[in-house]
Short mmCIF file of C-alpha atoms in Angstrom, two decimals:
data_model
loop_
_atom_site.label_atom_id
_atom_site.label_comp_id
_atom_site.label_asym_id
_atom_site.label_seq_id
_atom_site.Cartn_x
_atom_site.Cartn_y
_atom_site.Cartn_z
CA MET A 142 0.00 0.00 0.00
CA LYS A 143 1.06 3.60 -0.63
CA ILE A 144 0.30 5.32 2.66
CA LEU A 145 0.42 9.02 3.51
CA GLN A 146 0.64 9.83 7.22
CA LEU A 147 0.07 13.40 8.43
CA ASN A 148 0.91 14.73 11.88
CA PRO A 149 1.54 18.42 12.68
CA ALA A 150 4.69 17.36 14.59
CA PHE A 151 6.74 14.25 13.88
CA TYR A 152 10.13 12.68 14.57
CA PRO A 153 12.31 14.05 16.14
CA ALA A 154 9.75 16.41 17.76
CA PHE A 155 9.12 14.15 20.77
CA ALA A 156 8.76 17.21 23.02
CA TYR A 157 5.21 17.48 21.63
CA GLY A 158 4.17 14.39 23.57
CA GLY A 159 3.04 10.83 23.05
CA THR A 160 1.18 11.35 19.77
CA VAL A 161 4.47 12.02 17.98
CA ASN A 162 6.00 8.86 19.40
CA VAL A 163 2.93 6.78 18.51
CA SER A 164 2.66 8.03 14.92
CA TYR A 165 6.42 7.64 14.44
CA ASN A 166 6.44 4.02 15.62
CA LEU A 167 3.38 3.24 13.51
CA ALA A 168 4.86 4.72 10.32
CA LYS A 169 8.18 2.99 10.97
CA ALA A 170 6.47 -0.38 11.53
CA LEU A 171 4.35 -0.02 8.38
CA ALA A 172 7.48 0.71 6.34
CA LYS A 173 9.20 -2.30 7.89
CA ARG A 174 6.28 -4.48 6.78
CA GLY A 175 6.91 -3.47 3.16
CA HIS A 176 4.52 -0.58 2.67
CA ASP A 177 5.45 2.64 0.86
CA VAL A 178 5.14 5.18 3.68
CA THR A 179 5.35 8.96 3.25
CA VAL A 180 4.97 11.46 6.08
CA PHE A 181 3.97 15.12 5.70
CA THR A 182 4.64 17.26 8.78
CA SER A 183 5.85 20.68 9.93
CA ASP A 184 9.49 21.53 10.64
CA THR A 185 9.00 22.18 14.36
CA ILE A 186 11.06 20.16 16.84
CA ASP A 187 10.37 22.05 20.03
CA LYS A 188 9.71 25.59 21.26
CA HIS A 189 13.08 26.86 20.01
CA THR A 190 14.24 24.40 17.35
CA ARG A 191 13.37 23.62 13.74
CA GLN A 192 14.25 20.75 11.44
CA ASN A 193 17.06 21.78 9.08
CA ASP A 194 16.67 19.17 6.32
CA LEU A 195 13.21 19.40 4.76
CA TYR A 196 13.37 15.92 3.23
CA VAL A 197 14.68 12.90 5.10
CA GLU A 198 14.63 9.16 4.40
CA HIS A 199 14.60 7.45 7.77
CA GLU A 200 13.82 3.87 8.83
CA GLY A 201 12.21 3.19 5.44
CA MET A 202 9.99 6.30 5.59
CA LYS A 203 10.05 9.35 3.33
CA ILE A 204 9.54 12.39 5.54
CA PHE A 205 8.73 15.83 4.14
CA TYR A 206 9.02 18.74 6.59
CA PHE A 207 7.21 22.00 5.72
CA ARG A 208 8.19 25.37 7.20
CA ASN A 209 5.70 26.53 9.85
CA VAL A 210 4.99 30.25 10.09
CA SER A 211 6.02 30.55 13.77
CA ASN A 212 7.71 28.09 16.09
CA LEU A 213 6.29 29.91 19.11
CA LEU A 214 2.74 29.55 17.76
CA ALA A 215 3.52 25.93 16.92
CA TRP A 216 4.48 25.26 20.54
CA HIS A 217 1.04 26.55 21.54
CA ARG A 218 -0.48 24.10 19.02
CA PHE A 219 -1.23 26.65 16.29
CA LEU A 220 0.69 25.00 13.48
CA LEU A 221 0.43 26.62 10.06
CA TYR A 222 2.68 25.39 7.25
CA PRO A 223 1.38 26.74 3.93
CA GLY A 224 3.72 24.58 1.79
CA LEU A 225 1.50 21.63 2.66
CA ILE A 226 -1.30 23.02 0.47
CA ARG A 227 0.65 22.75 -2.76
CA ALA A 228 2.17 19.39 -1.81
CA LEU A 229 -1.22 17.80 -1.12
CA LYS A 230 -2.84 19.29 -4.20
CA LYS A 231 -0.03 17.95 -6.36
CA ASN A 232 0.63 14.55 -4.75
CA ILE A 233 -2.40 13.23 -2.82
CA GLN A 234 -3.62 11.21 -5.83
CA ASP A 235 -0.41 9.13 -5.63
CA PHE A 236 -1.56 7.45 -2.41
CA ASP A 237 -3.96 4.61 -1.65
CA ILE A 238 -4.92 5.97 1.76
CA VAL A 239 -4.30 8.97 4.02
CA HIS A 240 -3.98 8.73 7.81
CA LEU A 241 -4.67 11.96 9.75
CA HIS A 242 -3.30 12.23 13.31
CA GLY A 243 -5.05 14.71 15.60
CA THR A 244 -8.30 16.55 14.95
CA ARG A 245 -8.53 20.33 15.07
CA ASN A 246 -5.56 21.41 13.01
CA PHE A 247 -4.55 23.08 9.76
CA GLN A 248 -3.35 19.89 8.07
CA ASN A 249 -6.71 18.14 8.42
CA ILE A 250 -8.58 21.00 6.75
CA ILE A 251 -6.30 20.83 3.72
CA ALA A 252 -5.88 17.05 3.57
CA ALA A 253 -9.59 16.28 3.98
CA HIS A 254 -10.44 18.80 1.25
CA TYR A 255 -8.08 17.33 -1.35
CA ALA A 256 -8.79 13.74 -0.33
CA LYS A 257 -12.50 14.28 -0.97
CA LYS A 258 -11.84 16.21 -4.19
CA TYR A 259 -9.69 13.45 -5.69
CA GLY A 260 -11.50 10.46 -4.17
CA ILE A 261 -8.69 9.30 -1.88
CA PRO A 262 -9.99 7.66 1.32
CA TYR A 263 -8.72 8.83 4.68
CA VAL A 264 -8.87 7.67 8.29
CA ILE A 265 -8.60 9.93 11.31
CA GLN A 266 -7.09 9.23 14.73
CA PRO A 267 -7.59 11.97 17.38
CA HIS A 268 -5.27 10.56 20.10
CA GLY A 269 -7.51 11.92 22.84
CA SER A 270 -8.14 15.36 21.33
CA LEU A 271 -11.91 15.07 20.72
CA PRO A 272 -13.38 16.54 23.96
CA LEU A 273 -14.20 20.24 24.04
CA GLN A 274 -13.80 20.79 27.77
CA PHE A 275 -10.00 20.89 27.98
CA GLY A 276 -8.64 24.27 26.86
CA LYS A 277 -9.56 26.63 24.02
CA GLN A 278 -13.24 25.59 24.12
CA ASN A 279 -14.57 28.45 22.02
CA LEU A 280 -11.93 27.97 19.33
CA LYS A 281 -12.71 24.26 19.23
CA LYS A 282 -16.42 24.95 18.77
CA ILE A 283 -15.72 27.38 15.93
CA PHE A 284 -13.38 24.87 14.26
CA ASP A 285 -15.95 22.08 14.51
CA MET A 286 -18.70 24.22 13.00
CA ALA A 287 -16.49 25.38 10.15
CA TRP A 288 -14.52 22.21 9.36
CA GLY A 289 -14.25 19.61 12.13
CA ASN A 290 -17.67 17.98 11.91
CA LYS A 291 -17.39 17.67 8.14
CA ILE A 292 -13.89 16.16 8.42
CA LEU A 293 -15.24 13.46 10.74
CA GLN A 294 -18.28 12.82 8.53
CA ASN A 295 -16.17 12.38 5.40
CA ALA A 296 -13.62 10.07 7.02
CA SER A 297 -13.86 6.45 5.89
CA LYS A 298 -12.94 5.20 9.36
CA CYS A 299 -12.45 6.88 12.73
CA ILE A 300 -9.86 5.15 14.90
CA ALA A 301 -10.50 5.21 18.66
CA LEU A 302 -7.93 4.15 21.24
CA THR A 303 -10.51 3.08 23.83
CA LYS A 304 -14.24 2.60 24.36
CA THR A 305 -14.28 6.06 25.95
CA GLU A 306 -12.98 7.65 22.75
CA SER A 307 -15.46 5.63 20.71
CA ASP A 308 -18.28 7.10 22.82
CA GLN A 309 -16.85 10.57 22.22
CA TYR A 310 -17.10 10.02 18.45
CA ILE A 311 -20.71 8.89 18.76
CA LYS A 312 -21.53 11.97 20.85
CA MET A 313 -20.16 14.07 17.97
CA GLY A 314 -22.46 12.35 15.49
CA VAL A 315 -20.12 9.72 14.01
CA PRO A 316 -22.02 6.49 13.14
CA GLU A 317 -20.91 3.56 15.29
CA GLU A 318 -20.18 1.40 12.22
CA LYS A 319 -17.56 3.90 11.10
CA ILE A 320 -15.59 3.60 14.36
CA VAL A 321 -12.86 1.02 14.97
CA ILE A 322 -11.15 0.62 18.35
CA ILE A 323 -7.40 0.01 18.06
CA PRO A 324 -5.14 0.71 21.07
CA ASN A 325 -1.64 2.08 20.87
CA GLY A 326 1.13 -0.48 20.60
CA LEU A 327 4.65 -0.58 21.98
CA ASP A 328 7.73 -1.48 19.96
CA LEU A 329 9.04 -4.10 22.37
CA SER A 330 12.37 -4.36 20.54
CA GLN A 331 13.29 -1.05 22.21
CA PHE A 332 13.00 -2.81 25.59
CA SER A 333 14.93 -5.97 24.76
CA ASN A 334 18.23 -4.62 26.17
CA LEU A 335 17.32 -2.51 29.18
CA PRO A 336 19.92 -0.37 31.01
CA GLU A 337 21.59 -1.75 34.11
CA ARG A 338 19.65 -0.95 37.26
CA GLY A 339 21.26 1.91 39.17
CA THR A 340 22.40 3.89 36.11
CA PHE A 341 19.82 6.65 36.57
CA ARG A 342 20.47 6.85 40.32
CA LYS A 343 24.21 7.20 39.77
CA LYS A 344 23.73 9.88 37.12
CA TYR A 345 21.55 12.04 39.41
CA GLY A 346 23.16 11.24 42.76
CA ILE A 347 20.23 9.26 44.20
CA SER A 348 21.37 6.69 46.77
CA ASP A 349 20.24 3.05 46.70
CA ASN A 350 18.16 3.43 49.86
CA LYS A 351 15.94 6.05 48.22
CA GLN A 352 12.67 4.81 46.69
CA ILE A 353 11.92 6.56 43.41
CA ILE A 354 8.42 7.75 42.49
CA LEU A 355 8.49 8.67 38.79
CA PHE A 356 6.36 10.91 36.62
CA LEU A 357 7.43 11.14 32.98
CA GLY A 358 5.57 13.25 30.44
CA ARG A 359 4.80 16.81 29.39
CA ILE A 360 4.74 19.26 32.30
CA HIS A 361 1.25 20.51 31.53
CA LYS A 362 -1.71 21.31 33.77
CA ILE A 363 -3.77 18.43 32.37
CA LYS A 364 -1.19 15.90 33.60
CA GLY A 365 -2.12 16.49 37.26
CA ILE A 366 1.44 16.85 38.56
CA ASP A 367 0.18 19.19 41.30
CA LEU A 368 -1.89 16.30 42.70
CA LEU A 369 1.19 14.06 42.70
CA ILE A 370 3.26 16.67 44.57
CA ASP A 371 0.55 17.00 47.23
CA ALA A 372 0.49 13.19 47.58
CA TYR A 373 4.29 13.11 47.76
CA SER A 374 4.24 15.55 50.70
CA LEU A 375 2.06 13.02 52.54
CA VAL A 376 4.23 10.05 51.56
CA LEU A 377 7.32 11.75 53.03
CA LYS A 378 5.75 11.78 56.50
CA ASP A 379 5.91 7.95 56.62
CA LEU A 380 8.62 7.23 54.05
CA PRO A 381 11.31 9.94 54.36
CA HIS A 382 13.56 8.08 51.93
CA ALA A 383 11.09 8.41 49.04
CA ARG A 384 12.19 10.66 46.16
CA LEU A 385 9.86 12.08 43.53
CA VAL A 386 11.33 12.46 40.04
CA ILE A 387 9.51 14.66 37.51
CA ALA A 388 10.83 14.19 33.97
CA GLY A 389 9.58 15.90 30.84
CA PRO A 390 9.57 19.09 28.78
CA ASP A 391 7.94 22.21 30.18
CA ASP A 392 4.59 22.73 28.45
CA GLY A 393 3.62 25.87 30.35
CA TYR A 394 3.24 24.46 33.87
CA LEU A 395 6.78 24.20 35.26
CA LEU A 396 6.73 27.52 37.12
CA THR A 397 3.42 26.58 38.79
CA ILE A 398 4.76 23.31 40.20
CA GLN A 399 8.03 24.96 41.27
CA GLU A 400 6.01 27.51 43.27
CA GLN A 401 3.94 24.67 44.77
CA ILE A 402 7.09 22.82 45.85
CA GLN A 403 8.44 25.99 47.44
CA ARG A 404 5.16 26.57 49.32
CA LEU A 405 5.11 23.04 50.73
CA ASN A 406 8.71 23.36 51.97
CA LEU A 407 9.31 19.63 51.47
CA LYS A 408 12.10 17.88 53.39
CA MET A 409 13.13 16.17 50.17
CA ALA A 410 12.40 18.31 47.10
CA PRO A 411 11.41 16.53 43.88
CA LEU A 412 14.10 16.13 41.24
CA ILE A 413 13.07 17.86 38.01
CA THR A 414 15.26 16.49 35.24
CA GLY A 415 13.86 18.13 32.11
CA PRO A 416 12.97 15.95 29.11
CA LEU A 417 14.36 12.41 28.90
CA TYR A 418 14.45 10.48 25.63
CA ASP A 419 15.69 7.14 24.32
CA ARG A 420 18.19 5.45 26.66
CA ASP A 421 17.90 8.17 29.32
CA LYS A 422 14.15 7.55 29.53
CA LEU A 423 14.62 3.80 29.94
CA GLU A 424 17.15 4.37 32.72
CA ALA A 425 14.54 6.35 34.65
CA TYR A 426 11.86 3.67 34.23
CA VAL A 427 14.22 0.86 35.25
CA ASP A 428 15.32 2.61 38.46
CA ALA A 429 11.84 3.78 39.42
CA ASP A 430 10.02 1.85 42.15
CA VAL A 431 6.65 3.10 40.95
CA TYR A 432 5.42 5.11 37.98
CA VAL A 433 2.50 7.52 38.55
CA LEU A 434 0.21 9.04 35.91
CA PRO A 435 -2.04 11.46 37.86
CA SER A 436 -3.75 13.05 34.83
CA ARG A 437 -6.93 15.08 34.92
CA TYR A 438 -7.75 13.52 31.55
CA GLU A 439 -5.89 10.85 29.57
CA ILE A 440 -7.40 8.84 26.74
CA PHE A 441 -4.64 6.25 26.84
CA GLY A 442 -1.24 6.88 28.46
CA ASN A 443 1.66 5.37 26.48
CA THR A 444 3.98 5.89 29.43
CA ILE A 445 2.02 3.21 31.31
CA LEU A 446 3.03 0.66 28.67
CA GLU A 447 6.64 1.84 28.76
CA ALA A 448 6.79 1.50 32.55
CA TRP A 449 5.35 -2.03 32.37
CA ALA A 450 7.86 -3.03 29.70
CA CYS A 451 10.60 -1.99 32.15
CA GLY A 452 9.01 -4.00 34.98
CA THR A 453 7.76 -0.97 36.91
CA PRO A 454 4.27 -1.06 38.51
CA VAL A 455 1.98 1.90 37.83
CA ILE A 456 -0.57 4.03 39.62
CA VAL A 457 -3.08 5.97 37.51
CA THR A 458 -6.07 8.12 38.31
CA ASP A 459 -9.57 7.07 37.31
CA SER A 460 -9.55 9.99 34.85
CA CYS A 461 -7.45 7.82 32.55
CA ALA A 462 -9.55 5.90 30.02
CA ILE A 463 -7.12 2.97 30.21
CA SER A 464 -7.72 2.58 33.96
CA SER A 465 -9.71 -0.67 33.49
CA VAL A 466 -6.55 -2.22 32.03
CA ALA A 467 -4.07 -0.42 34.29
CA GLN A 468 -5.49 -2.05 37.42
CA HIS A 469 -3.91 -5.36 36.39
CA GLY A 470 -0.41 -3.86 36.59
CA GLY A 471 -0.88 -1.47 39.50
CA PHE A 472 -3.47 0.69 41.24
CA VAL A 473 -6.26 2.93 39.97
CA VAL A 474 -7.14 5.73 42.39
CA LYS A 475 -9.46 8.72 42.57
CA ARG A 476 -8.01 12.17 42.05
CA ASP A 477 -7.41 12.61 45.76
CA PRO A 478 -3.97 13.20 47.33
CA ILE A 479 -4.65 10.99 50.36
CA GLU A 480 -5.81 8.05 48.21
CA LEU A 481 -2.86 8.51 45.84
CA ALA A 482 -0.38 8.71 48.72
CA THR A 483 -1.84 5.55 50.26
CA ALA A 484 -1.43 3.63 46.99
CA ILE A 485 2.17 4.83 46.57
CA LYS A 486 3.06 3.76 50.12
CA ARG A 487 1.49 0.32 49.62
CA LEU A 488 3.63 -0.37 46.56
CA LEU A 489 6.79 0.96 48.17
CA ILE A 490 6.32 -1.01 51.41
CA LYS A 491 4.90 -4.35 50.22
CA GLU A 492 7.59 -6.07 48.16
CA SER A 493 5.38 -9.07 47.34
CA LEU A 494 2.66 -6.77 45.96
CA TRP A 495 5.27 -4.88 43.92
CA GLU A 496 6.50 -8.12 42.35
CA VAL A 497 2.96 -9.24 41.40
CA TYR A 498 2.17 -5.97 39.63
CA SER A 499 5.62 -5.84 38.01
CA ASN A 500 5.12 -9.29 36.48
CA ASN A 501 1.49 -8.62 35.53
CA GLY A 502 2.47 -5.44 33.72
CA LYS A 503 5.16 -7.19 31.68
CA ILE A 504 2.76 -9.97 30.67
CA LEU A 505 -0.01 -7.51 29.76
CA VAL A 506 2.12 -5.28 27.55
CA ASN A 507 3.53 -8.28 25.70
CA LYS A 508 0.13 -9.89 25.18
CA GLU A 509 -2.21 -6.96 24.52
CA PHE A 510 -0.09 -4.03 23.35
CA ASN A 511 2.62 -5.50 21.15
CA LEU A 512 3.14 -3.09 18.25
CA GLU A 513 3.14 -5.90 15.68
CA SER A 514 -0.41 -7.00 16.54
CA VAL A 515 -1.61 -3.38 16.66
CA VAL A 516 -0.09 -2.57 13.24
CA ALA A 517 -1.79 -5.66 11.80
CA LYS A 518 -5.13 -4.20 12.92
CA ILE A 519 -4.27 -0.85 11.32
CA GLU A 520 -3.38 -2.65 8.07
CA ALA A 521 -6.70 -4.48 8.12
CA CYS A 522 -8.49 -1.16 8.64
CA TYR A 523 -6.63 0.37 5.67
CA ARG A 524 -7.45 -2.56 3.38
CA GLN A 525 -11.13 -2.44 4.28
CA VAL A 526 -11.23 1.30 3.59
CA ILE A 527 -9.46 0.96 0.24
CA GLN A 528 -11.82 -1.85 -0.85
CA MET A 529 -14.82 0.26 0.16
CA SER A 530 -13.53 3.19 -1.89
CA MET A 531 -13.14 0.98 -4.95
CA VAL A 532 -16.75 -0.18 -4.67
CA ASP A 533 -17.94 3.42 -4.32
#
């Protein structure tokens, strides 16, 4: 198949969060399975950096980067890259199928328009971006009225990560038969040779008797890091050797949590490392005693899978749509600092419980979230869509 993938930010722009990592691994896996994969994206890498080479062949993919009008606007998720218009108009007919990542963005307006004009089927995958209630509500409503609802209606298939996201589609008027639920998958080959335990501790001067509580992700209000810091202040009263590690790029919330830490006057201040990628990220997971995802809203949570692959139990809030699965490899708690602190202490104190959840997590990620099985489902979705378009 000749596949066009579109994401406003793509490799190596991992500072933009899990969607970049997911779309990158998917495109790479599709290319590895023999498909002709092209990616159209913007040139943003992070708040301050742009991609220099505008065409790159990488891991079997052909990646075209288009200049965005402002990297600062891009960091605030207003990505405009006008060169995409001409490229899609000229080249979209060369592809069998188009895969749109995200929902309310410039690329989808252009891609959906030319896909419909030239009869090229497309699928859309929001990655948790469907709800209106989280930020920029009025702008989202305007976008949906002008373009968003029509983009969903004209999609051949709408990919949902969970039942929760499927329900969100239905609420927006998407017919149930058009929705397919396919979770994110993890490239387990990246976890076949894990770092030696103790590497992260040595690098950051954390002694062996300290128990590490890890958060890894964008430092954004929606991630609920403030809740975790409040819980950590309670954990320290009973477990003074606990150490909270907050790893990830600042997405507008770092100053807020730094002020919170200062206010609480903690005996052991959290370690804030900045973003960790590749081997550095794995070192953190391997040395962590527990991984916590305290989000206010999370449609999936790829970091949960990564923690499990490293043998680290997890604690997630019930605001995460994957919580029904997460309970097999850790705890699911309400968004309450006392309940979260209690769960953290249980995992840090009870070694037998830790081992059960560590093993369960490894088994679950290998069985249910292996990237190979997930990509096979994506392929099947593509083939069905292409066949349907031929009949039409």
